[in-house]
C-alpha cells in the first residue's frame, strides 16, 4: 500500500526552486519531509488521516533563509530608536522626542539606521547636531553601514574620549583641528568605547565577544541575554524565515541558543561560524573543530569559519586595489597579511570547514580569492562552498574566479545605496560600474546567495527581494544590476540552503 500524506496542499502555485520544473500545483508532506509534488490528481496521497489544504490558487514558497544576520544586535535593535528614513535636523529632533516620551527616566539613547546625510546633504553629522536634539543624556547614532557612529558631547564625555583615544589601526575617534572629538566614530574599536557605556546595550559587547572558553556571566545577565536572543529568533520566524546564519561567531550565543533549543525548541534553524580573531593562528582552529562537534543538532550548528579581511567603503577602511576617489594616497589596508590569511584558510579547508570572509573592497576580494586558490592547491578540490561576504566592489578580472574556484558570492541587496552619488564619490565612476555587481557575478557563473545583514539592513525578506528587483542604475543610464524574481527568490531559498549543505533535505 502506498504511503499517505500527513498534509496535502493542493490548488496552489508551488515554487519548487528546481530549474527544470519550477512550478507545481500540489505538495504532499509526511512528518517534516516533502514526499512528492506535482500537477494533476493528488488523490493517491490522501488517506483517512491526511489534512487537505486548499491553496485557492495562492503562491506557496519554500522556507525563506537569511544567510547573514547578527541575532544579538538584531534582538537589541528591536527596542532601539530606529532612524531609517529620517532626514533633516527637525525630523531628527521629533524622532528623539517621540522615543523619549515613551521611556521616562531613560539614561542613554542608542539609535540606528541613520543615513550619512542625516542632518545635511553636504556633510555627515557631528556632536553639535546631536547636542541640539539631545543635550542632557548620552546619544549614540549608528549609521546604516554599522561601521560608523556619531556621539553627542554627553556620550563622548561618558566614554572619556572627548579628546580622542589610542586605538588599533583601522578604528578612529575623529578629532577636529583643535584636538576635540567631532563626534564621528569609525569602526568597531571606536564605536565600542561609547557603546559599552550604554547600560542597556553593554550586553552586546559581552555577547558578541569570542573567547575560546565559556565566559563567566551572572545568572541575571544570562537570563536577560537569552531574552534578547529569543526575541530575535521569534522575529525571524514571524517574517517567514526558517533558517538563518548568525554571523556573530560567539561561543556564548551558541550556548544560549543551545539552552533555548533544549528547553523550548528553536523556531528557526541557526547556523553559526567560529570567528577567527586578530592574531589567532591556524592551530587555534582546533577550537572550531571542537565547537563543530559540540553544536551539531538539527536546529543549531557551528560548522564554518568567519574571517574579516577589511572594513567598509564609507569609512575608508575597505581594502581597495587603487586609491579612494576622494582621498589620493589612501586605498585602505588589509586587516590580515596575505601569508597569515592563506595559512588560516588552508588549515580551515584542510579541516573540512567552509570559510566565509568579509570582503568589501576589490583589494580584499582579490586577496581572499587568492587564499581560496592557495587552499585548492594545498588540499585539492573539494565542494567547500567557501563564501565571500558582501563583495561590494570587485575588479572585473576577478568576476570569473568565483565560478572557477567554486566560491559563493554572499550579497546583501539592501546595502547598495538607492542613489549612488555618495558612494561613487568615494570609489569613482570606473569602479562604480562594478559595485554591488550581483548581476555580473551571476552572468559570470557565480553562485549568488542573498541575505540582509540584519540589523544593518531590514530583516524582512521582502525588502531583500525588493532591493534585488528594483536596484537603480547609478549613474542613471549606467549598468543594470537588477536580478529577476526567479534569481532573487533562489538567493533566499534554494541557494541559501545549498550554501548550508542542506539542499538534499530542505
Ligand atoms: Zn554582517
mmCIF file with all atom_site columns, C-alpha atoms in Angstrom, residues 13-121:
data_model
loop_
_atom_site.group_PDB
_atom_site.id
_atom_site.type_symbol
_atom_site.label_atom_id
_atom_site.label_alt_id
_atom_site.label_comp_id
_atom_site.label_asym_id
_atom_site.label_entity_id
_atom_site.label_seq_id
_atom_site.pdbx_PDB_ins_code
_atom_site.Cartn_x
_atom_site.Cartn_y
_atom_site.Cartn_z
_atom_site.occupancy
_atom_site.B_iso_or_equiv
_atom_site.pdbx_formal_charge
_atom_site.auth_seq_id
_atom_site.auth_comp_id
_atom_site.auth_asym_id
_atom_site.auth_atom_id
_atom_site.pdbx_PDB_model_num
ATOM 1   C CA . UNK A 1 13  ? 1.265  27.785 -7.198  1.00 0.00 ? 13  UNK A CA 1
ATOM 2   C CA . UNK A 1 14  ? 4.117  25.855 -5.629  1.00 0.00 ? 14  UNK A CA 1
ATOM 3   C CA . UNK A 1 15  ? 7.522  27.407 -6.380  1.00 0.00 ? 15  UNK A CA 1
ATOM 4   C CA . UNK A 1 16  ? 9.885  24.428 -6.317  1.00 0.00 ? 16  UNK A CA 1
ATOM 5   C CA . UNK A 1 17  ? 13.249 26.073 -6.935  1.00 0.00 ? 17  UNK A CA 1
ATOM 6   C CA . UNK A 1 18  ? 14.019 23.320 -9.442  1.00 0.00 ? 18  UNK A CA 1
ATOM 7   C CA . UNK A 1 19  ? 15.223 24.916 -12.696 1.00 0.00 ? 19  UNK A CA 1
ATOM 8   C CA . UNK A 1 20  ? 13.719 22.110 -14.822 1.00 0.00 ? 20  UNK A CA 1
ATOM 9   C CA . UNK A 1 21  ? 10.334 22.148 -13.094 1.00 0.00 ? 21  UNK A CA 1
ATOM 10  C CA . UNK A 1 22  ? 9.923  25.486 -11.352 1.00 0.00 ? 22  UNK A CA 1
ATOM 11  C CA . UNK A 1 23  ? 6.220  25.165 -10.536 1.00 0.00 ? 23  UNK A CA 1
ATOM 12  C CA . UNK A 1 24  ? 3.839  22.517 -9.203  1.00 0.00 ? 24  UNK A CA 1
ATOM 13  C CA . UNK A 1 25  ? 0.171  22.531 -8.168  1.00 0.00 ? 25  UNK A CA 1
ATOM 14  C CA . UNK A 1 26  ? 0.247  20.303 -5.099  1.00 0.00 ? 26  UNK A CA 1
ATOM 15  C CA . UNK A 1 27  ? 2.662  19.157 -2.432  1.00 0.00 ? 27  UNK A CA 1
ATOM 16  C CA . UNK A 1 28  ? 2.438  16.110 -0.143  1.00 0.00 ? 28  UNK A CA 1
ATOM 17  C CA . UNK A 1 29  ? 4.151  16.181 3.267   1.00 0.00 ? 29  UNK A CA 1
ATOM 18  C CA . UNK A 1 30  ? 4.782  13.379 5.779   1.00 0.00 ? 30  UNK A CA 1
ATOM 19  C CA . UNK A 1 31  ? 6.316  14.301 9.117   1.00 0.00 ? 31  UNK A CA 1
ATOM 20  C CA . UNK A 1 32  ? 8.730  17.107 8.312   1.00 0.00 ? 32  UNK A CA 1
ATOM 21  C CA . UNK A 1 33  ? 9.588  15.785 4.843   1.00 0.00 ? 33  UNK A CA 1
ATOM 22  C CA . UNK A 1 34  ? 8.202  16.557 1.423   1.00 0.00 ? 34  UNK A CA 1
ATOM 23  C CA . UNK A 1 35  ? 7.054  13.228 -0.107  1.00 0.00 ? 35  UNK A CA 1
ATOM 24  C CA . UNK A 1 36  ? 6.088  14.416 -3.547  1.00 0.00 ? 36  UNK A CA 1
ATOM 25  C CA . UNK A 1 37  ? 4.849  17.339 -5.566  1.00 0.00 ? 37  UNK A CA 1
ATOM 26  C CA . UNK A 1 38  ? 3.357  17.650 -8.977  1.00 0.00 ? 38  UNK A CA 1
ATOM 27  C CA . UNK A 1 39  ? 0.481  18.605 -11.254 1.00 0.00 ? 39  UNK A CA 1
ATOM 28  C CA . UNK A 1 40  ? -2.741 16.765 -11.831 1.00 0.00 ? 40  UNK A CA 1
ATOM 29  C CA . UNK A 1 41  ? -4.549 14.491 -9.431  1.00 0.00 ? 41  UNK A CA 1
ATOM 30  C CA . UNK A 1 42  ? -3.003 14.104 -5.967  1.00 0.00 ? 42  UNK A CA 1
ATOM 31  C CA . UNK A 1 43  ? -5.775 11.835 -4.700  1.00 0.00 ? 43  UNK A CA 1
ATOM 32  C CA . UNK A 1 44  ? -3.466 8.844  -4.328  1.00 0.00 ? 44  UNK A CA 1
ATOM 33  C CA . UNK A 1 45  ? -1.667 10.635 -1.461  1.00 0.00 ? 45  UNK A CA 1
ATOM 34  C CA . UNK A 1 46  ? -4.808 11.290 0.555   1.00 0.00 ? 46  UNK A CA 1
ATOM 35  C CA . UNK A 1 47  ? -5.569 8.855  3.349   1.00 0.00 ? 47  UNK A CA 1
ATOM 36  C CA . UNK A 1 48  ? -8.091 8.927  6.173   1.00 0.00 ? 48  UNK A CA 1
ATOM 37  C CA . UNK A 1 49  ? -5.769 10.983 8.383   1.00 0.00 ? 49  UNK A CA 1
ATOM 38  C CA . UNK A 1 50  ? -4.461 13.407 5.711   1.00 0.00 ? 50  UNK A CA 1
ATOM 39  C CA . UNK A 1 51  ? -5.122 17.077 6.335   1.00 0.00 ? 51  UNK A CA 1
ATOM 40  C CA . UNK A 1 52  ? -6.004 18.561 2.967   1.00 0.00 ? 52  UNK A CA 1
ATOM 41  C CA . UNK A 1 53  ? -5.449 22.281 2.491   1.00 0.00 ? 53  UNK A CA 1
ATOM 42  C CA . UNK A 1 54  ? -6.900 24.150 -0.478  1.00 0.00 ? 54  UNK A CA 1
ATOM 43  C CA . UNK A 1 55  ? -4.393 26.808 -1.588  1.00 0.00 ? 55  UNK A CA 1
ATOM 44  C CA . UNK A 1 56  ? -7.083 28.705 -3.528  1.00 0.00 ? 56  UNK A CA 1
ATOM 45  C CA . UNK A 1 57  ? -4.516 29.396 -6.236  1.00 0.00 ? 57  UNK A CA 1
ATOM 46  C CA . UNK A 1 58  ? -2.158 31.323 -3.959  1.00 0.00 ? 58  UNK A CA 1
ATOM 47  C CA . UNK A 1 59  ? 1.623  31.070 -4.137  1.00 0.00 ? 59  UNK A CA 1
ATOM 48  C CA . UNK A 1 60  ? 3.480  28.631 -1.905  1.00 0.00 ? 60  UNK A CA 1
ATOM 49  C CA . UNK A 1 61  ? 7.174  29.412 -1.399  1.00 0.00 ? 61  UNK A CA 1
ATOM 50  C CA . UNK A 1 62  ? 9.937  27.265 0.031   1.00 0.00 ? 62  UNK A CA 1
ATOM 51  C CA . UNK A 1 63  ? 11.072 28.276 3.526   1.00 0.00 ? 63  UNK A CA 1
ATOM 52  C CA . UNK A 1 64  ? 12.919 31.583 3.427   1.00 0.00 ? 64  UNK A CA 1
ATOM 53  C CA . UNK A 1 65  ? 16.561 31.712 4.508   1.00 0.00 ? 65  UNK A CA 1
ATOM 54  C CA . UNK A 1 66  ? 18.809 34.533 5.611   1.00 0.00 ? 66  UNK A CA 1
ATOM 55  C CA . UNK A 1 67  ? 22.451 33.536 5.259   1.00 0.00 ? 67  UNK A CA 1
ATOM 56  C CA . UNK A 1 68  ? 23.892 36.563 7.078   1.00 0.00 ? 68  UNK A CA 1
ATOM 57  C CA . UNK A 1 69  ? 22.349 38.093 10.201  1.00 0.00 ? 69  UNK A CA 1
ATOM 58  C CA . UNK A 1 70  ? 23.559 39.248 13.613  1.00 0.00 ? 70  UNK A CA 1
ATOM 59  C CA . UNK A 1 71  ? 20.995 37.865 16.022  1.00 0.00 ? 71  UNK A CA 1
ATOM 60  C CA . UNK A 1 72  ? 22.079 39.541 19.233  1.00 0.00 ? 72  UNK A CA 1
ATOM 61  C CA . UNK A 1 73  ? 22.483 43.042 17.790  1.00 0.00 ? 73  UNK A CA 1
ATOM 62  C CA . UNK A 1 74  ? 19.212 42.465 15.955  1.00 0.00 ? 74  UNK A CA 1
ATOM 63  C CA . UNK A 1 75  ? 17.413 41.447 19.121  1.00 0.00 ? 75  UNK A CA 1
ATOM 64  C CA . UNK A 1 76  ? 18.694 44.534 20.924  1.00 0.00 ? 76  UNK A CA 1
ATOM 65  C CA . UNK A 1 77  ? 17.827 46.766 17.994  1.00 0.00 ? 77  UNK A CA 1
ATOM 66  C CA . UNK A 1 78  ? 14.197 45.715 18.242  1.00 0.00 ? 78  UNK A CA 1
ATOM 67  C CA . UNK A 1 79  ? 13.945 48.243 21.104  1.00 0.00 ? 79  UNK A CA 1
ATOM 68  C CA . UNK A 1 80  ? 16.426 50.909 19.877  1.00 0.00 ? 80  UNK A CA 1
ATOM 69  C CA . UNK A 1 81  ? 15.462 54.182 18.222  1.00 0.00 ? 81  UNK A CA 1
ATOM 70  C CA . UNK A 1 82  ? 15.018 53.475 14.518  1.00 0.00 ? 82  UNK A CA 1
ATOM 71  C CA . UNK A 1 83  ? 16.115 56.411 12.343  1.00 0.00 ? 83  UNK A CA 1
ATOM 72  C CA . UNK A 1 84  ? 15.522 54.719 8.988   1.00 0.00 ? 84  UNK A CA 1
ATOM 73  C CA . UNK A 1 85  ? 14.208 57.328 6.575   1.00 0.00 ? 85  UNK A CA 1
ATOM 74  C CA . UNK A 1 86  ? 14.810 60.271 8.948   1.00 0.00 ? 86  UNK A CA 1
ATOM 75  C CA . UNK A 1 87  ? 16.315 63.287 7.128   1.00 0.00 ? 87  UNK A CA 1
ATOM 76  C CA . UNK A 1 88  ? 16.974 66.772 8.467   1.00 0.00 ? 88  UNK A CA 1
ATOM 77  C CA . UNK A 1 89  ? 17.566 68.197 11.946  1.00 0.00 ? 89  UNK A CA 1
ATOM 78  C CA . UNK A 1 90  ? 13.883 68.852 12.629  1.00 0.00 ? 90  UNK A CA 1
ATOM 79  C CA . UNK A 1 91  ? 12.822 65.273 11.827  1.00 0.00 ? 91  UNK A CA 1
ATOM 80  C CA . UNK A 1 92  ? 15.651 64.014 13.999  1.00 0.00 ? 92  UNK A CA 1
ATOM 81  C CA . UNK A 1 93  ? 14.508 66.218 16.882  1.00 0.00 ? 93  UNK A CA 1
ATOM 82  C CA . UNK A 1 94  ? 10.957 64.897 16.584  1.00 0.00 ? 94  UNK A CA 1
ATOM 83  C CA . UNK A 1 95  ? 12.099 61.265 16.397  1.00 0.00 ? 95  UNK A CA 1
ATOM 84  C CA . UNK A 1 96  ? 14.230 61.607 19.538  1.00 0.00 ? 96  UNK A CA 1
ATOM 85  C CA . UNK A 1 97  ? 11.445 63.394 21.427  1.00 0.00 ? 97  UNK A CA 1
ATOM 86  C CA . UNK A 1 98  ? 8.857  60.763 20.462  1.00 0.00 ? 98  UNK A CA 1
ATOM 87  C CA . UNK A 1 99  ? 11.169 57.966 21.582  1.00 0.00 ? 99  UNK A CA 1
ATOM 88  C CA . UNK A 1 100 ? 11.926 59.620 24.933  1.00 0.00 ? 100 UNK A CA 1
ATOM 89  C CA . UNK A 1 101 ? 8.279  60.375 25.606  1.00 0.00 ? 101 UNK A CA 1
ATOM 90  C CA . UNK A 1 102 ? 7.509  56.661 25.924  1.00 0.00 ? 102 UNK A CA 1
ATOM 91  C CA . UNK A 1 103 ? 10.600 55.928 28.034  1.00 0.00 ? 103 UNK A CA 1
ATOM 92  C CA . UNK A 1 104 ? 10.689 58.226 31.058  1.00 0.00 ? 104 UNK A CA 1
ATOM 93  C CA . UNK A 1 105 ? 13.941 58.082 33.003  1.00 0.00 ? 105 UNK A CA 1
ATOM 94  C CA . UNK A 1 106 ? 15.907 56.817 30.015  1.00 0.00 ? 106 UNK A CA 1
ATOM 95  C CA . UNK A 1 107 ? 19.636 57.274 30.690  1.00 0.00 ? 107 UNK A CA 1
ATOM 96  C CA . UNK A 1 108 ? 21.124 56.586 27.260  1.00 0.00 ? 108 UNK A CA 1
ATOM 97  C CA . UNK A 1 109 ? 19.731 56.631 23.737  1.00 0.00 ? 109 UNK A CA 1
ATOM 98  C CA . UNK A 1 110 ? 21.014 54.181 21.172  1.00 0.00 ? 110 UNK A CA 1
ATOM 99  C CA . UNK A 1 111 ? 19.781 54.814 17.660  1.00 0.00 ? 111 UNK A CA 1
ATOM 100 C CA . UNK A 1 112 ? 20.365 53.023 14.366  1.00 0.00 ? 112 UNK A CA 1
ATOM 101 C CA . UNK A 1 113 ? 19.524 53.180 10.686  1.00 0.00 ? 113 UNK A CA 1
ATOM 102 C CA . UNK A 1 114 ? 20.820 56.742 10.165  1.00 0.00 ? 114 UNK A CA 1
ATOM 103 C CA . UNK A 1 115 ? 21.928 57.869 6.745   1.00 0.00 ? 115 UNK A CA 1
ATOM 104 C CA . UNK A 1 116 ? 25.295 59.628 6.443   1.00 0.00 ? 116 UNK A CA 1
ATOM 105 C CA . UNK A 1 117 ? 23.282 62.625 5.228   1.00 0.00 ? 117 UNK A CA 1
ATOM 106 C CA . UNK A 1 118 ? 21.090 62.536 8.356   1.00 0.00 ? 118 UNK A CA 1
ATOM 107 C CA . UNK A 1 119 ? 21.231 66.292 9.009   1.00 0.00 ? 119 UNK A CA 1
ATOM 108 C CA . UNK A 1 120 ? 22.608 67.640 5.737   1.00 0.00 ? 120 UNK A CA 1
ATOM 109 C CA . UNK A 1 121 ? 23.216 66.554 2.158   1.00 0.00 ? 121 UNK A CA 1
#
